[in-house]
Coordinates of C-alpha atoms in Angstrom, one line a residue:
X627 CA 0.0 0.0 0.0
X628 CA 1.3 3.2 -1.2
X629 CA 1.0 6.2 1.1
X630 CA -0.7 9.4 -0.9
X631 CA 0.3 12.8 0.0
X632 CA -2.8 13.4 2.3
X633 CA -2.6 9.9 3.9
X634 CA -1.3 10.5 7.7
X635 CA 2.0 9.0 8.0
X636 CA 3.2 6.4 11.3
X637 CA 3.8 7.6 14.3
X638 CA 7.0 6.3 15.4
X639 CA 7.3 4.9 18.9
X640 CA 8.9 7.1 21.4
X641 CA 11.6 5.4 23.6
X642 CA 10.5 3.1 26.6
X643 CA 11.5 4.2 30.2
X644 CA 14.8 1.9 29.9
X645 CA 16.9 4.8 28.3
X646 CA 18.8 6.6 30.3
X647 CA 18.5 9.6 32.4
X648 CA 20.5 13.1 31.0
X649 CA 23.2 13.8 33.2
X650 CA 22.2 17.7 32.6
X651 CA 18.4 17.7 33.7
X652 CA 16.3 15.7 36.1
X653 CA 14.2 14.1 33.4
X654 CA 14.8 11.3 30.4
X655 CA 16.9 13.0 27.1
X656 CA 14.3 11.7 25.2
X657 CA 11.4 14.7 26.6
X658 CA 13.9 17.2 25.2
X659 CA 13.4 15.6 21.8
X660 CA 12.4 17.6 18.5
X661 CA 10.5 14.0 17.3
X662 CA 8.5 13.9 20.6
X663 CA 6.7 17.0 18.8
X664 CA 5.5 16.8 15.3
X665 CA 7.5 15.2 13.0
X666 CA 7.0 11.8 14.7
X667 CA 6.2 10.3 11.7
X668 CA 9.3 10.7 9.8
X669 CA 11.2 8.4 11.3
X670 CA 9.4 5.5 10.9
X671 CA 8.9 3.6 7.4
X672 CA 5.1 2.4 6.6
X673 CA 5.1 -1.1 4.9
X674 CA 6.0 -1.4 1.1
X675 CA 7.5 2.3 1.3
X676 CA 8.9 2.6 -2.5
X677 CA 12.5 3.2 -2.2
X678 CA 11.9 7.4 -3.5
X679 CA 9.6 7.7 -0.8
X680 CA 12.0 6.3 1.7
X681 CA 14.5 8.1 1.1
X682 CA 12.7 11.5 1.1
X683 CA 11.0 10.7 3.8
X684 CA 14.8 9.9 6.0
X685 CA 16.4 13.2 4.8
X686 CA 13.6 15.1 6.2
X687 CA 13.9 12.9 9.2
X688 CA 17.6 13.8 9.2
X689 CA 16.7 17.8 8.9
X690 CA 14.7 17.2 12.0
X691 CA 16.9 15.4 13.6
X692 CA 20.4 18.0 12.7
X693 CA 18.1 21.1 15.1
X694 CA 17.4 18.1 18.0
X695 CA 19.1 19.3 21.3
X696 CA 19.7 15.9 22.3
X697 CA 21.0 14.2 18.9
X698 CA 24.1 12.8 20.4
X699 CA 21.8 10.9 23.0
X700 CA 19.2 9.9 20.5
X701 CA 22.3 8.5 18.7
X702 CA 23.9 6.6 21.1
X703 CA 20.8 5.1 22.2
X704 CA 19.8 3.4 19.0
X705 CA 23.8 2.3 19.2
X706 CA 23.9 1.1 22.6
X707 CA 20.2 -0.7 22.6
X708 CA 20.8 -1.2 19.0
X709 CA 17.6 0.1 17.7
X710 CA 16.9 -2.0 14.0
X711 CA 14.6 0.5 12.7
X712 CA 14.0 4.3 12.3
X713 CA 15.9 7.2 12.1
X714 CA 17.4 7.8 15.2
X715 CA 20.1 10.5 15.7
X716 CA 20.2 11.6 12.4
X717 CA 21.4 7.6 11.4
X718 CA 19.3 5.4 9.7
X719 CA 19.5 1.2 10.4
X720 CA 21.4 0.7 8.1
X721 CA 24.2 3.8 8.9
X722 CA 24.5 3.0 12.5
X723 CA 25.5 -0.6 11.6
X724 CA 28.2 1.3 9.6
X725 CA 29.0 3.2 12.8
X726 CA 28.9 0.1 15.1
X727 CA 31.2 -2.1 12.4
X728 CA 34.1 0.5 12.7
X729 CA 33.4 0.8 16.6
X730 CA 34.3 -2.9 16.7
X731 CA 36.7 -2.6 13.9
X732 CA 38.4 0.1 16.0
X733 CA 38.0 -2.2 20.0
X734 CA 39.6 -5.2 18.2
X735 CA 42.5 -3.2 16.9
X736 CA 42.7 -1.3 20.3
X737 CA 42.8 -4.3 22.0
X738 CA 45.3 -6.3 19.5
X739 CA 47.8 -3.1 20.2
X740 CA 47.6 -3.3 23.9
X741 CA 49.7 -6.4 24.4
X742 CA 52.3 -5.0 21.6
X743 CA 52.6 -1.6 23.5
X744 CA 52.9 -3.9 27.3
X745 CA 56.4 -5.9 25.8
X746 CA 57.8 -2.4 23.7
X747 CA 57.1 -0.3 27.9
X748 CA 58.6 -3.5 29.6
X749 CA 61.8 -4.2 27.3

């Protein structure tokens, strides 16, 4: 089913009470969030969404996303959880499993060096 331009879009799902508290404010980042607004919709595909439509539709999530005060959170959220679908922190799915591939690209290099750099301080 194709959505027409006057067809409401999904409302994406806001996240649960696990996330975690801000640091900076008393409440959840995720009340501070532009998506918790208006947009909502954006960030979620409907079924069948023709690939155009998809990727329209995650640029403008993206826009919305680029003026969100807590971005970074948003971001590492969908990371740390991992989130499968949406746009979440400006990322779609399929860019934060970019982002997590180099982040364990980048641990299992760290962590090969480690035992090099123990024998080079010890001789």
């Amino acid at each position: 089913m194709l959505h027409s331009p006057h067809q409401p879009l999904q409302v994406a799902a806001v996240p649960s009470q696990r996330t975690p508290a801000r640091e900076d404010q008393a409440g959840p980042w995720h009340s501070e969030a532009v998506c918790r607004r208006d947009e909502a919709g954006l960030f979620f595909a409907p079924s069948k969404e023709p690939t155009a439509a998809r990727l329209s539709r995650e640029e403008a999530a993206k826009q919305v996303c680029a003026r969100c005060p807590v971005m970074v959170e948003c971001r590492e959220h969908a990371l740390m959880q991992p989130e499968p679908y949406g746009v979440w922190g400006g990322l779609t799915a399929a860019e934060r499993r970019v982002v997590l591939a180099r982040r364990r690209r980048r641990d299992m290099e760290l962590k090969a060096a480690a035992p090099a750099e123990r024998i080079a301080a010890a001789g």
